[in-house]
PDB file of C-alpha atoms and ligand atoms in Angstrom:
ATOM      1  CA  ASP A1314     142.901  56.499 -69.969  1.00 75.00           C
ATOM      2  CA  PRO A1315     142.217  54.449 -67.718  1.00 72.00           C
ATOM      3  CA  ASP A1316     143.963  57.031 -64.390  1.00 74.00           C
ATOM      4  CA  ARG A1317     141.650  60.022 -65.758  1.00 81.00           C
ATOM      5  CA  PRO A1318     139.168  59.550 -63.018  1.00 82.00           C
ATOM      6  CA  ILE A1319     141.456  58.708 -60.410  1.00 86.00           C
ATOM      7  CA  ILE A1320     143.727  62.623 -61.563  1.00 88.00           C
ATOM      8  CA  ASP A1321     140.779  64.726 -61.958  1.00 89.00           C
ATOM      9  CA  GLU A1322     139.793  63.164 -58.023  1.00 89.00           C
ATOM     10  CA  VAL A1323     142.617  64.716 -56.463  1.00 91.00           C
ATOM     11  CA  GLU A1324     142.923  67.565 -58.504  1.00 91.00           C
ATOM     12  CA  LYS A1325     139.393  68.137 -57.548  1.00 92.00           C
ATOM     13  CA  GLU A1326     141.279  67.767 -53.824  1.00 93.00           C
ATOM     14  CA  VAL A1327     144.077  69.841 -53.892  1.00 93.00           C
ATOM     15  CA  GLU A1328     141.827  73.295 -55.505  1.00 93.00           C
ATOM     16  CA  GLU A1329     139.517  72.693 -52.175  1.00 94.00           C
ATOM     17  CA  TRP A1330     142.156  72.140 -49.960  1.00 94.00           C
ATOM     18  CA  ALA A1331     143.798  75.492 -51.577  1.00 94.00           C
ATOM     19  CA  THR A1332     139.837  77.046 -51.267  1.00 93.00           C
ATOM     20  CA  TYR A1333     139.583  75.868 -47.164  1.00 94.00           C
ATOM     21  CA  GLN A1334     142.991  77.164 -46.576  1.00 94.00           C
ATOM     22  CA  GLU A1335     142.331  80.840 -48.684  1.00 93.00           C
ATOM     23  CA  ASP A1336     139.803  80.622 -46.167  1.00 92.00           C
ATOM     24  CA  GLN A1337     141.247  80.153 -43.472  1.00 92.00           C
ATOM     25  CA  LEU A1338     143.325  83.172 -44.046  1.00 90.00           C
ATOM     26  CA  ASP A1339     140.473  85.521 -44.761  1.00 90.00           C
ATOM     27  CA  GLU A1340     138.903  83.965 -41.923  1.00 90.00           C
ATOM     28  CA  TYR A1341     142.244  84.999 -39.856  1.00 91.00           C
ATOM     29  CA  GLU A1342     142.411  88.222 -41.324  1.00 90.00           C
ATOM     30  CA  ARG A1343     139.057  89.561 -40.451  1.00 89.00           C
ATOM     31  CA  PHE A1344     139.668  88.604 -36.466  1.00 89.00           C
ATOM     32  CA  ALA A1345     143.522  89.695 -37.257  1.00 91.00           C
ATOM     33  CA  GLU A1346     141.859  93.102 -38.247  1.00 89.00           C
ATOM     34  CA  TYR A1347     138.953  92.880 -35.383  1.00 88.00           C
ATOM     35  CA  ARG A1348     141.035  92.108 -32.718  1.00 89.00           C
ATOM     36  CA  ARG A1349     143.045  95.639 -33.859  1.00 91.00           C
ATOM     37  CA  ARG A1350     140.057  97.154 -33.952  1.00 89.00           C
ATOM     38  CA  TYR A1351     138.939  96.001 -30.720  1.00 88.00           C
ATOM     39  CA  ILE A1352     142.519  96.883 -29.164  1.00 91.00           C
ATOM     40  CA  GLY A1353     142.553 100.456 -30.440  1.00 91.00           C
ATOM     41  CA  ASP A1354     139.055 100.907 -29.403  1.00 89.00           C
ATOM     42  CA  ILE A1355     139.846 100.178 -25.768  1.00 91.00           C
ATOM     43  CA  SER A1356     142.950 102.714 -25.943  1.00 92.00           C
ATOM     44  CA  HIS A1357     141.147 104.972 -27.563  1.00 90.00           C
ATOM     45  CA  GLU A1358     138.661 105.339 -24.401  1.00 90.00           C
ATOM     46  CA  LEU A1359     141.618 105.203 -21.851  1.00 93.00           C
ATOM     47  CA  LYS A1360     143.462 107.957 -23.277  1.00 93.00           C
ATOM     48  CA  THR A1361     140.255 110.253 -22.377  1.00 90.00           C
ATOM     49  CA  PRO A1362     139.496 110.002 -18.648  1.00 93.00           C
ATOM     50  CA  ILE A1363     143.836 109.324 -18.113  1.00 96.00           C
ATOM     51  CA  PHE A1364     144.418 112.875 -20.081  1.00 96.00           C
ATOM     52  CA  ASN A1365     141.934 113.813 -17.478  1.00 95.00           C
ATOM     53  CA  ILE A1366     143.019 112.863 -14.489  1.00 96.00           C
ATOM     54  CA  GLN A1367     146.931 113.778 -15.470  1.00 96.00           C
ATOM     55  CA  GLY A1368     145.624 117.230 -15.965  1.00 96.00           C
ATOM     56  CA  TYR A1369     144.253 118.253 -12.730  1.00 95.00           C
ATOM     57  CA  LEU A1370     146.872 116.556 -11.162  1.00 95.00           C
ATOM     58  CA  HIS A1371     148.740 118.508 -12.437  1.00 95.00           C
ATOM     59  CA  THR A1372     147.411 121.631 -12.038  1.00 93.00           C
ATOM     60  CA  ILE A1373     147.799 120.863  -8.649  1.00 92.00           C
ATOM     61  CA  LEU A1374     150.956 119.672  -8.052  1.00 92.00           C
ATOM     62  CA  ASP A1375     152.764 121.990 -10.795  1.00 93.00           C
ATOM     63  CA  ASP A1376     150.931 125.540  -8.845  1.00 90.00           C
ATOM     64  CA  GLU A1377     151.753 125.508  -5.241  1.00 89.00           C
ATOM     65  CA  ASP A1378     149.314 128.708  -4.830  1.00 89.00           C
ATOM     66  CA  VAL A1379     146.567 126.223  -6.744  1.00 85.00           C
ATOM     67  CA  LEU A1380     148.255 123.487  -3.879  1.00 87.00           C
ATOM     68  CA  ASP A1381     147.228 126.182  -1.184  1.00 91.00           C
ATOM     69  CA  ASP A1382     143.709 127.389  -2.539  1.00 92.00           C
ATOM     70  CA  ARG A1383     141.896 124.245  -0.201  1.00 93.00           C
ATOM     71  CA  LYS A1384     139.021 125.644  -2.637  1.00 94.00           C
ATOM     72  CA  PHE A1385     141.377 125.069  -6.172  1.00 92.00           C
ATOM     73  CA  THR A1386     142.460 122.317  -5.128  1.00 94.00           C
ATOM     74  CA  LEU A1387     139.400 120.147  -3.318  1.00 95.00           C
ATOM     75  CA  LYS A1388     137.959 120.633  -6.719  1.00 95.00           C
ATOM     76  CA  PHE A1389     140.797 119.153  -9.022  1.00 94.00           C
ATOM     77  CA  LEU A1390     140.804 116.748  -6.612  1.00 96.00           C
ATOM     78  CA  ARG A1391     136.639 116.259  -6.810  1.00 96.00           C
ATOM     79  CA  LYS A1392     137.941 115.715 -10.678  1.00 95.00           C
ATOM     80  CA  ALA A1393     140.350 114.030 -10.677  1.00 96.00           C
ATOM     81  CA  ALA A1394     138.198 111.257  -8.553  1.00 96.00           C
ATOM     82  CA  LYS A1395     134.978 111.470 -11.752  1.00 93.00           C
ATOM     83  CA  ASN A1396     137.216 110.354 -14.033  1.00 94.00           C
ATOM     84  CA  VAL A1397     138.635 107.823 -12.213  1.00 95.00           C
ATOM     85  CA  GLU A1398     135.037 106.435 -11.893  1.00 92.00           C
ATOM     86  CA  ARG A1399     135.206 106.582 -15.772  1.00 91.00           C
ATOM     87  CA  LEU A1400     137.958 104.991 -16.610  1.00 93.00           C
ATOM     88  CA  GLN A1401     136.199 102.199 -13.072  1.00 93.00           C
ATOM     89  CA  THR A1402     133.228 102.130 -15.576  1.00 91.00           C
ATOM     90  CA  ILE A1403     134.629 101.563 -18.806  1.00 92.00           C
ATOM     91  CA  VAL A1404     137.513  98.577 -16.904  1.00 93.00           C
ATOM     92  CA  ASP A1405     133.872  96.942 -15.761  1.00 92.00           C
ATOM     93  CA  ASP A1406     131.569  97.197 -17.980  1.00 92.00           C
ATOM     94  CA  LEU A1407     135.161  95.117 -20.922  1.00 93.00           C
ATOM     95  CA  SER A1408     134.882  92.769 -18.224  1.00 91.00           C
ATOM     96  CA  ALA A1409     131.015  92.735 -18.431  1.00 90.00           C
ATOM     97  CA  ILE A1410     131.191  91.379 -22.255  1.00 90.00           C
ATOM     98  CA  SER A1411     133.988  90.141 -22.288  1.00 89.00           C
ATOM     99  CA  ARG A1412     132.633  87.545 -20.407  1.00 88.00           C
ATOM    100  CA  LEU A1413     130.141  87.226 -22.260  1.00 88.00           C
ATOM    101  CA  GLU A1414     131.824  86.884 -25.648  1.00 85.00           C
ATOM    102  CA  SER A1415     134.089  84.301 -23.859  1.00 87.00           C
ATOM    103  CA  GLY A1416     130.656  81.933 -22.957  1.00 81.00           C
ATOM    104  CA  GLU A1417     132.251  82.448 -19.029  1.00 80.00           C
ATOM    105  CA  LEU A1418     129.386  83.941 -18.412  1.00 80.00           C
ATOM    106  CA  VAL A1419     126.431  81.200 -17.725  1.00 86.00           C
ATOM    107  CA  LEU A1420     123.107  82.313 -17.901  1.00 92.00           C
ATOM    108  CA  ASP A1421     121.696  80.654 -15.131  1.00 94.00           C
ATOM    109  CA  ILE A1422     118.136  80.631 -16.192  1.00 97.00           C
ATOM    110  CA  GLU A1423     115.194  80.550 -13.213  1.00 97.00           C
ATOM    111  CA  THR A1424     111.530  81.113 -12.880  1.00 97.00           C
ATOM    112  CA  PHE A1425     110.611  84.485 -11.666  1.00 96.00           C
ATOM    113  CA  ASN A1426     109.071  87.226 -11.889  1.00 94.00           C
ATOM    114  CA  ILE A1427     109.950  90.451 -13.699  1.00 94.00           C
ATOM    115  CA  ARG A1428     107.404  93.014 -12.216  1.00 92.00           C
ATOM    116  CA  THR A1429     108.781  92.085  -9.398  1.00 93.00           C
ATOM    117  CA  LEU A1430     112.096  92.137 -10.945  1.00 95.00           C
ATOM    118  CA  ALA A1431     111.142  95.577 -12.446  1.00 93.00           C
ATOM    119  CA  THR A1432     110.128  97.079  -9.296  1.00 91.00           C
ATOM    120  CA  GLU A1433     113.342  96.337  -7.440  1.00 93.00           C
ATOM    121  CA  VAL A1434     115.455  98.382  -9.677  1.00 94.00           C
ATOM    122  CA  PHE A1435     112.159 101.067 -10.772  1.00 88.00           C
ATOM    123  CA  GLU A1436     112.888 101.325  -6.426  1.00 90.00           C
ATOM    124  CA  GLU A1437     116.576 100.948  -7.114  1.00 93.00           C
ATOM    125  CA  LEU A1438     116.927 104.306  -9.877  1.00 94.00           C
ATOM    126  CA  ASP A1439     114.699 105.615  -8.310  1.00 90.00           C
ATOM    127  CA  LEU A1440     116.588 108.486  -6.480  1.00 91.00           C
ATOM    128  CA  LYS A1441     118.731 108.414  -9.677  1.00 91.00           C
ATOM    129  CA  SER A1442     115.937 109.516 -11.840  1.00 92.00           C
ATOM    130  CA  HIS A1443     114.513 111.928  -9.071  1.00 92.00           C
ATOM    131  CA  GLU A1444     118.433 114.064  -8.914  1.00 92.00           C
ATOM    132  CA  ALA A1445     117.695 114.272 -12.935  1.00 91.00           C
ATOM    133  CA  GLY A1446     114.253 115.749 -12.062  1.00 93.00           C
ATOM    134  CA  VAL A1447     112.604 112.518 -14.670  1.00 91.00           C
ATOM    135  CA  ASN A1448     109.378 110.751 -13.106  1.00 90.00           C
ATOM    136  CA  LEU A1449     110.116 107.478 -13.605  1.00 88.00           C
ATOM    137  CA  SER A1450     106.037 105.941 -13.954  1.00 86.00           C
ATOM    138  CA  PHE A1451     105.831 101.391 -13.712  1.00 82.00           C
ATOM    139  CA  LYS A1452     103.123 100.343 -15.302  1.00 76.00           C
ATOM    140  CA  PRO A1453     103.565  97.009 -14.018  1.00 70.00           C
ATOM    141  CA  GLY A1454     100.766  95.133 -15.677  1.00 64.00           C
ATOM    142  CA  ALA A1455      97.322  93.324 -15.007  1.00 64.00           C
ATOM    143  CA  ASP A1456      98.114  90.931 -11.297  1.00 63.00           C
ATOM    144  CA  GLY A1457     100.294  88.000 -11.800  1.00 63.00           C
ATOM    145  CA  GLY A1458     101.107  85.965 -15.085  1.00 70.00           C
ATOM    146  CA  PHE A1459     104.885  87.687 -15.058  1.00 91.00           C
ATOM    147  CA  MET A1460     106.442  83.957 -15.029  1.00 94.00           C
ATOM    148  CA  VAL A1461     109.068  83.926 -16.732  1.00 96.00           C
ATOM    149  CA  ARG A1462     112.736  81.910 -17.160  1.00 97.00           C
ATOM    150  CA  ALA A1463     115.831  83.882 -17.617  1.00 98.00           C
ATOM    151  CA  ASP A1464     118.347  83.923 -16.131  1.00 97.00           C
ATOM    152  CA  ARG A1465     117.615  86.807 -13.088  1.00 97.00           C
ATOM    153  CA  GLU A1466     120.833  88.987 -11.933  1.00 95.00           C
ATOM    154  CA  SER A1467     121.713  89.595 -16.093  1.00 96.00           C
ATOM    155  CA  ILE A1468     118.358  90.584 -16.805  1.00 97.00           C
ATOM    156  CA  ARG A1469     118.791  93.278 -13.722  1.00 97.00           C
ATOM    157  CA  GLN A1470     121.212  94.703 -15.410  1.00 96.00           C
ATOM    158  CA  VAL A1471     119.701  95.184 -18.849  1.00 97.00           C
ATOM    159  CA  LEU A1472     117.318  96.599 -16.681  1.00 97.00           C
ATOM    160  CA  ILE A1473     119.433  98.870 -14.462  1.00 96.00           C
ATOM    161  CA  ASN A1474     121.336 100.055 -18.238  1.00 96.00           C
ATOM    162  CA  LEU A1475     118.514 101.107 -20.080  1.00 97.00           C
ATOM    163  CA  ILE A1476     116.709 102.431 -17.451  1.00 95.00           C
ATOM    164  CA  THR A1477     120.041 104.444 -16.736  1.00 94.00           C
ATOM    165  CA  ASN A1478     120.282 105.583 -20.541  1.00 95.00           C
ATOM    166  CA  SER A1479     116.701 107.078 -20.209  1.00 95.00           C
ATOM    167  CA  ILE A1480     117.102 108.615 -17.752  1.00 93.00           C
ATOM    168  CA  LYS A1481     120.635 110.223 -18.991  1.00 93.00           C
ATOM    169  CA  TYR A1482     119.146 110.636 -22.255  1.00 93.00           C
ATOM    170  CA  GLY A1483     115.729 111.988 -20.784  1.00 92.00           C
ATOM    171  CA  ASN A1484     114.486 116.433 -19.901  1.00 90.00           C
ATOM    172  CA  VAL A1485     114.301 117.778 -17.805  1.00 90.00           C
ATOM    173  CA  GLY A1486     110.907 117.102 -16.149  1.00 92.00           C
ATOM    174  CA  GLY A1487     110.906 113.992 -18.676  1.00 93.00           C
ATOM    175  CA  ASN A1488     108.275 110.468 -18.012  1.00 92.00           C
ATOM    176  CA  THR A1489     110.779 107.337 -18.052  1.00 92.00           C
ATOM    177  CA  ARG A1490     107.679 104.203 -18.161  1.00 92.00           C
ATOM    178  CA  ILE A1491     108.033 100.926 -17.496  1.00 90.00           C
ATOM    179  CA  GLY A1492     106.253  98.654 -19.066  1.00 91.00           C
ATOM    180  CA  LEU A1493     105.456  94.662 -18.584  1.00 92.00           C
ATOM    181  CA  TYR A1494     103.122  93.283 -21.455  1.00 91.00           C
ATOM    182  CA  ASP A1495     101.682  89.752 -22.172  1.00 90.00           C
ATOM    183  CA  MET A1496     102.054  89.000 -25.296  1.00 91.00           C
ATOM    184  CA  ALA A1497     100.894  84.833 -25.324  1.00 86.00           C
ATOM    185  CA  THR A1498     103.789  83.543 -26.730  1.00 91.00           C
ATOM    186  CA  TYR A1499     106.198  86.201 -24.725  1.00 95.00           C
ATOM    187  CA  ILE A1500     106.668  88.541 -21.704  1.00 95.00           C
ATOM    188  CA  LEU A1501     107.298  91.895 -24.066  1.00 95.00           C
ATOM    189  CA  CYS A1502     109.673  94.421 -21.227  1.00 95.00           C
ATOM    190  CA  GLU A1503     109.502  98.488 -22.555  1.00 95.00           C
ATOM    191  CA  VAL A1504     111.669 101.066 -20.989  1.00 95.00           C
ATOM    192  CA  ALA A1505     110.165 104.107 -23.035  1.00 95.00           C
ATOM    193  CA  ASP A1506     111.261 107.540 -22.475  1.00 95.00           C
ATOM    194  CA  ASP A1507     110.648 111.130 -23.501  1.00 95.00           C
ATOM    195  CA  GLY A1508     113.565 112.408 -23.722  1.00 95.00           C
ATOM    196  CA  ILE A1509     116.532 113.275 -27.108  1.00 94.00           C
ATOM    197  CA  GLY A1510     115.740 110.390 -28.636  1.00 96.00           C
ATOM    198  CA  ILE A1511     117.681 108.913 -31.699  1.00 96.00           C
ATOM    199  CA  PRO A1512     118.089 109.727 -34.826  1.00 96.00           C
ATOM    200  CA  GLU A1513     117.012 106.791 -37.261  1.00 95.00           C
ATOM    201  CA  LYS A1514     120.303 106.557 -38.972  1.00 95.00           C
ATOM    202  CA  HIS A1515     122.243 106.545 -35.820  1.00 95.00           C
ATOM    203  CA  LEU A1516     119.717 103.837 -34.889  1.00 95.00           C
ATOM    204  CA  PRO A1517     121.376 100.856 -36.400  1.00 93.00           C
ATOM    205  CA  HIS A1518     124.526 101.258 -34.613  1.00 95.00           C
ATOM    206  CA  VAL A1519     123.785 102.207 -31.028  1.00 96.00           C
ATOM    207  CA  PHE A1520     123.989  98.056 -29.839  1.00 96.00           C
ATOM    208  CA  ASP A1521     127.468  98.483 -31.504  1.00 94.00           C
ATOM    209  CA  ARG A1522     130.382  98.670 -28.737  1.00 91.00           C
ATOM    210  CA  PHE A1523     131.548 102.881 -27.888  1.00 91.00           C
ATOM    211  CA  TYR A1524     128.800 104.116 -30.843  1.00 93.00           C
ATOM    212  CA  ARG A1525     127.707 107.072 -29.294  1.00 92.00           C
ATOM    213  CA  VAL A1526     125.533 109.115 -30.698  1.00 92.00           C
ATOM    214  CA  ASP A1527     126.944 111.758 -28.949  1.00 89.00           C
ATOM    215  CA  LYS A1528     129.995 112.178 -27.590  1.00 84.00           C
ATOM    216  CA  SER A1529     130.144 115.146 -24.816  1.00 82.00           C
ATOM    217  CA  ARG A1530     126.349 113.870 -23.904  1.00 82.00           C
ATOM    218  CA  SER A1531     127.153 110.779 -23.312  1.00 82.00           C
ATOM    219  CA  ARG A1532     130.938 110.946 -21.484  1.00 78.00           C
ATOM    220  CA  GLN A1533     129.390 114.123 -19.466  1.00 79.00           C
ATOM    221  CA  LYS A1534     126.826 111.146 -17.821  1.00 80.00           C
ATOM    222  CA  GLY A1535     129.274 108.396 -16.619  1.00 78.00           C
ATOM    223  CA  GLY A1536     128.670 106.754 -20.079  1.00 82.00           C
ATOM    224  CA  SER A1537     130.923 103.889 -20.706  1.00 87.00           C
ATOM    225  CA  GLY A1538     129.323 103.765 -24.859  1.00 91.00           C
ATOM    226  CA  LEU A1539     129.198  99.849 -23.822  1.00 94.00           C
ATOM    227  CA  GLY A1540     125.653  99.398 -22.293  1.00 95.00           C
ATOM    228  CA  LEU A1541     123.583  98.526 -24.406  1.00 97.00           C
ATOM    229  CA  SER A1542     125.952  96.491 -26.337  1.00 95.00           C
ATOM    230  CA  ILE A1543     125.574  94.188 -21.958  1.00 95.00           C
ATOM    231  CA  VAL A1544     122.830  94.972 -22.929  1.00 97.00           C
ATOM    232  CA  LYS A1545     122.491  93.320 -26.806  1.00 96.00           C
ATOM    233  CA  HIS A1546     125.148  90.188 -26.172  1.00 94.00           C
ATOM    234  CA  ILE A1547     122.854  89.518 -22.202  1.00 96.00           C
ATOM    235  CA  MET A1548     119.765  88.743 -24.677  1.00 96.00           C
ATOM    236  CA  GLU A1549     121.377  86.914 -27.358  1.00 94.00           C
ATOM    237  CA  ALA A1550     123.240  84.782 -25.067  1.00 93.00           C
ATOM    238  CA  HIS A1551     118.489  84.673 -24.091  1.00 95.00           C
ATOM    239  CA  GLN A1552     118.040  83.597 -27.293  1.00 95.00           C
ATOM    240  CA  GLN A1553     115.889  86.393 -27.179  1.00 97.00           C
ATOM    241  CA  THR A1554     115.117  90.075 -28.580  1.00 97.00           C
ATOM    242  CA  ILE A1555     115.757  93.877 -27.870  1.00 97.00           C
ATOM    243  CA  ASN A1556     114.838  96.317 -29.994  1.00 96.00           C
ATOM    244  CA  VAL A1557     113.751  99.853 -30.811  1.00 97.00           C
ATOM    245  CA  ARG A1558     111.899 102.266 -31.899  1.00 97.00           C
ATOM    246  CA  SER A1559     112.891 106.749 -31.979  1.00 97.00           C
ATOM    247  CA  SER A1560     112.749 109.791 -33.566  1.00 94.00           C
ATOM    248  CA  PRO A1561     114.306 112.515 -32.180  1.00 95.00           C
ATOM    249  CA  GLY A1562     112.974 114.984 -29.089  1.00 93.00           C
ATOM    250  CA  MET A1563     109.914 112.665 -28.323  1.00 94.00           C
ATOM    251  CA  GLY A1564     111.512 110.117 -27.512  1.00 96.00           C
ATOM    252  CA  SER A1565     113.011 106.011 -27.863  1.00 97.00           C
ATOM    253  CA  THR A1566     110.798 102.848 -25.986  1.00 97.00           C
ATOM    254  CA  PHE A1567     113.612  99.890 -25.882  1.00 98.00           C
ATOM    255  CA  GLY A1568     111.705  96.886 -25.405  1.00 98.00           C
ATOM    256  CA  ILE A1569     113.547  93.065 -24.320  1.00 98.00           C
ATOM    257  CA  THR A1570     111.455  89.720 -24.705  1.00 98.00           C
ATOM    258  CA  LEU A1571     111.570  87.280 -22.068  1.00 98.00           C
ATOM    259  CA  ALA A1572     111.240  83.173 -21.742  1.00 97.00           C
ATOM    260  CA  LYS A1573     106.993  82.875 -20.419  1.00 95.00           C
ATOM    261  CA  ALA A1574     106.756  80.090 -17.978  1.00 92.00           C
TER     262      ALA A1574
HETATM  263  P1  LIG B2652     127.076 104.889 -23.147  1.00 53.45           P
HETATM  264  O1  LIG B2652     127.324 105.079 -22.314  1.00 53.45           O
HETATM  265  O2  LIG B2652     127.207 106.442 -24.518  1.00 53.45           O
HETATM  266  O3  LIG B2652     125.389 105.782 -22.573  1.00 53.45           O
HETATM  267  P2  LIG B2652     125.330 103.093 -24.307  1.00 53.45           P
HETATM  268  O4  LIG B2652     125.606 101.807 -25.072  1.00 53.45           O
HETATM  269  O5  LIG B2652     124.107 102.414 -22.860  1.00 53.45           O
HETATM  270  O6  LIG B2652     125.973 103.814 -23.641  1.00 53.45           O
HETATM  271  O7  LIG B2652     123.717 103.758 -25.236  1.00 53.45           O
HETATM  272  C1  LIG B2652     124.478 104.148 -26.758  1.00 53.45           C
HETATM  273  C2  LIG B2652     124.282 105.374 -27.394  1.00 53.45           C
HETATM  274  O8  LIG B2652     123.482 105.011 -27.788  1.00 53.45           O
HETATM  275  C3  LIG B2652     124.295 106.586 -26.519  1.00 53.45           C
HETATM  276  O9  LIG B2652     125.500 107.277 -26.431  1.00 53.45           O
HETATM  277  C4  LIG B2652     123.218 107.623 -26.668  1.00 53.45           C
HETATM  278  O10 LIG B2652     123.523 108.159 -27.939  1.00 53.45           O
HETATM  279  C5  LIG B2652     122.234 106.703 -27.444  1.00 53.45           C
HETATM  280  N1  LIG B2652     120.899 106.425 -25.837  1.00 53.45           N
HETATM  281  C6  LIG B2652     121.095 104.992 -25.952  1.00 53.45           C
HETATM  282  N2  LIG B2652     119.583 105.343 -24.936  1.00 53.45           N
HETATM  283  C7  LIG B2652     119.611 106.195 -25.052  1.00 53.45           C
HETATM  284  C8  LIG B2652     117.617 106.916 -24.564  1.00 53.45           C
HETATM  285  N3  LIG B2652     117.087 106.073 -24.178  1.00 53.45           N
HETATM  286  N4  LIG B2652     118.106 107.602 -25.173  1.00 53.45           N
HETATM  287  C9  LIG B2652     118.501 108.415 -26.612  1.00 53.45           C
HETATM  288  N5  LIG B2652     119.612 107.525 -27.087  1.00 53.45           N
HETATM  289  C10 LIG B2652     119.920 106.856 -26.081  1.00 53.45           C
END
């Protein structure tokens, strides 16, 4: 049959087309599932502060005695305000992630001194760490040699998130050390604490959105559960890495790499 090769060819193409369609459908299903989970996670996160705000406001509004008691009223209003702040943090962090994921945030790569930036962030967070009873120390490395190419504002955000975490999950009287190391082909910037640490089985997940080792501690410290996810997105956008070493009770060390200028 002289037509056979052509029929074979057509059949093969039809088969390939069907496989392609199936793959597309699988991908669509996966995406739909991802989106469902994403929306589910977000609404779950928003529920707690909203529920708290409602509770505090109703305590005041539903009981004239409470309303007449200025001290009580103030106490509940402050608690409500704290939860509004948490909502604000979550929404801000979510919009940061959405900008990063959509590629809307175009990195503004420039050459700058990471020592200078680290010092700035360090000074910015000094008061906060002081209040939490954590000592910040800075090991800036040798003079010079710390020029990197990166988006300065994003890296500032990364440092803020990492140092804030080391304060949140540090012990009173504990230490956070920022170290800079010239690794010949790149600069390593480490934020190390001697705080509560992270159990090994949780380590692979800490960069996932809304993942927390200890939910109540994170919430109590005003965490959105998105800080490390933002850090990871920013480092990926730079095609650089973030690593963590940690053990419970001993502390955690987060390290980012930066391209040398
Ligand atoms: P959160 O807002 O909860 O701090 P993150 O995304 O910044 O969210 O961190 C995710 C989780 O990783 C935290 O809830 C905490 O359990 C853990 N974690 C992050 N940084 C540290 C650290 N320096 N020490 C101990 N645990 C940490």
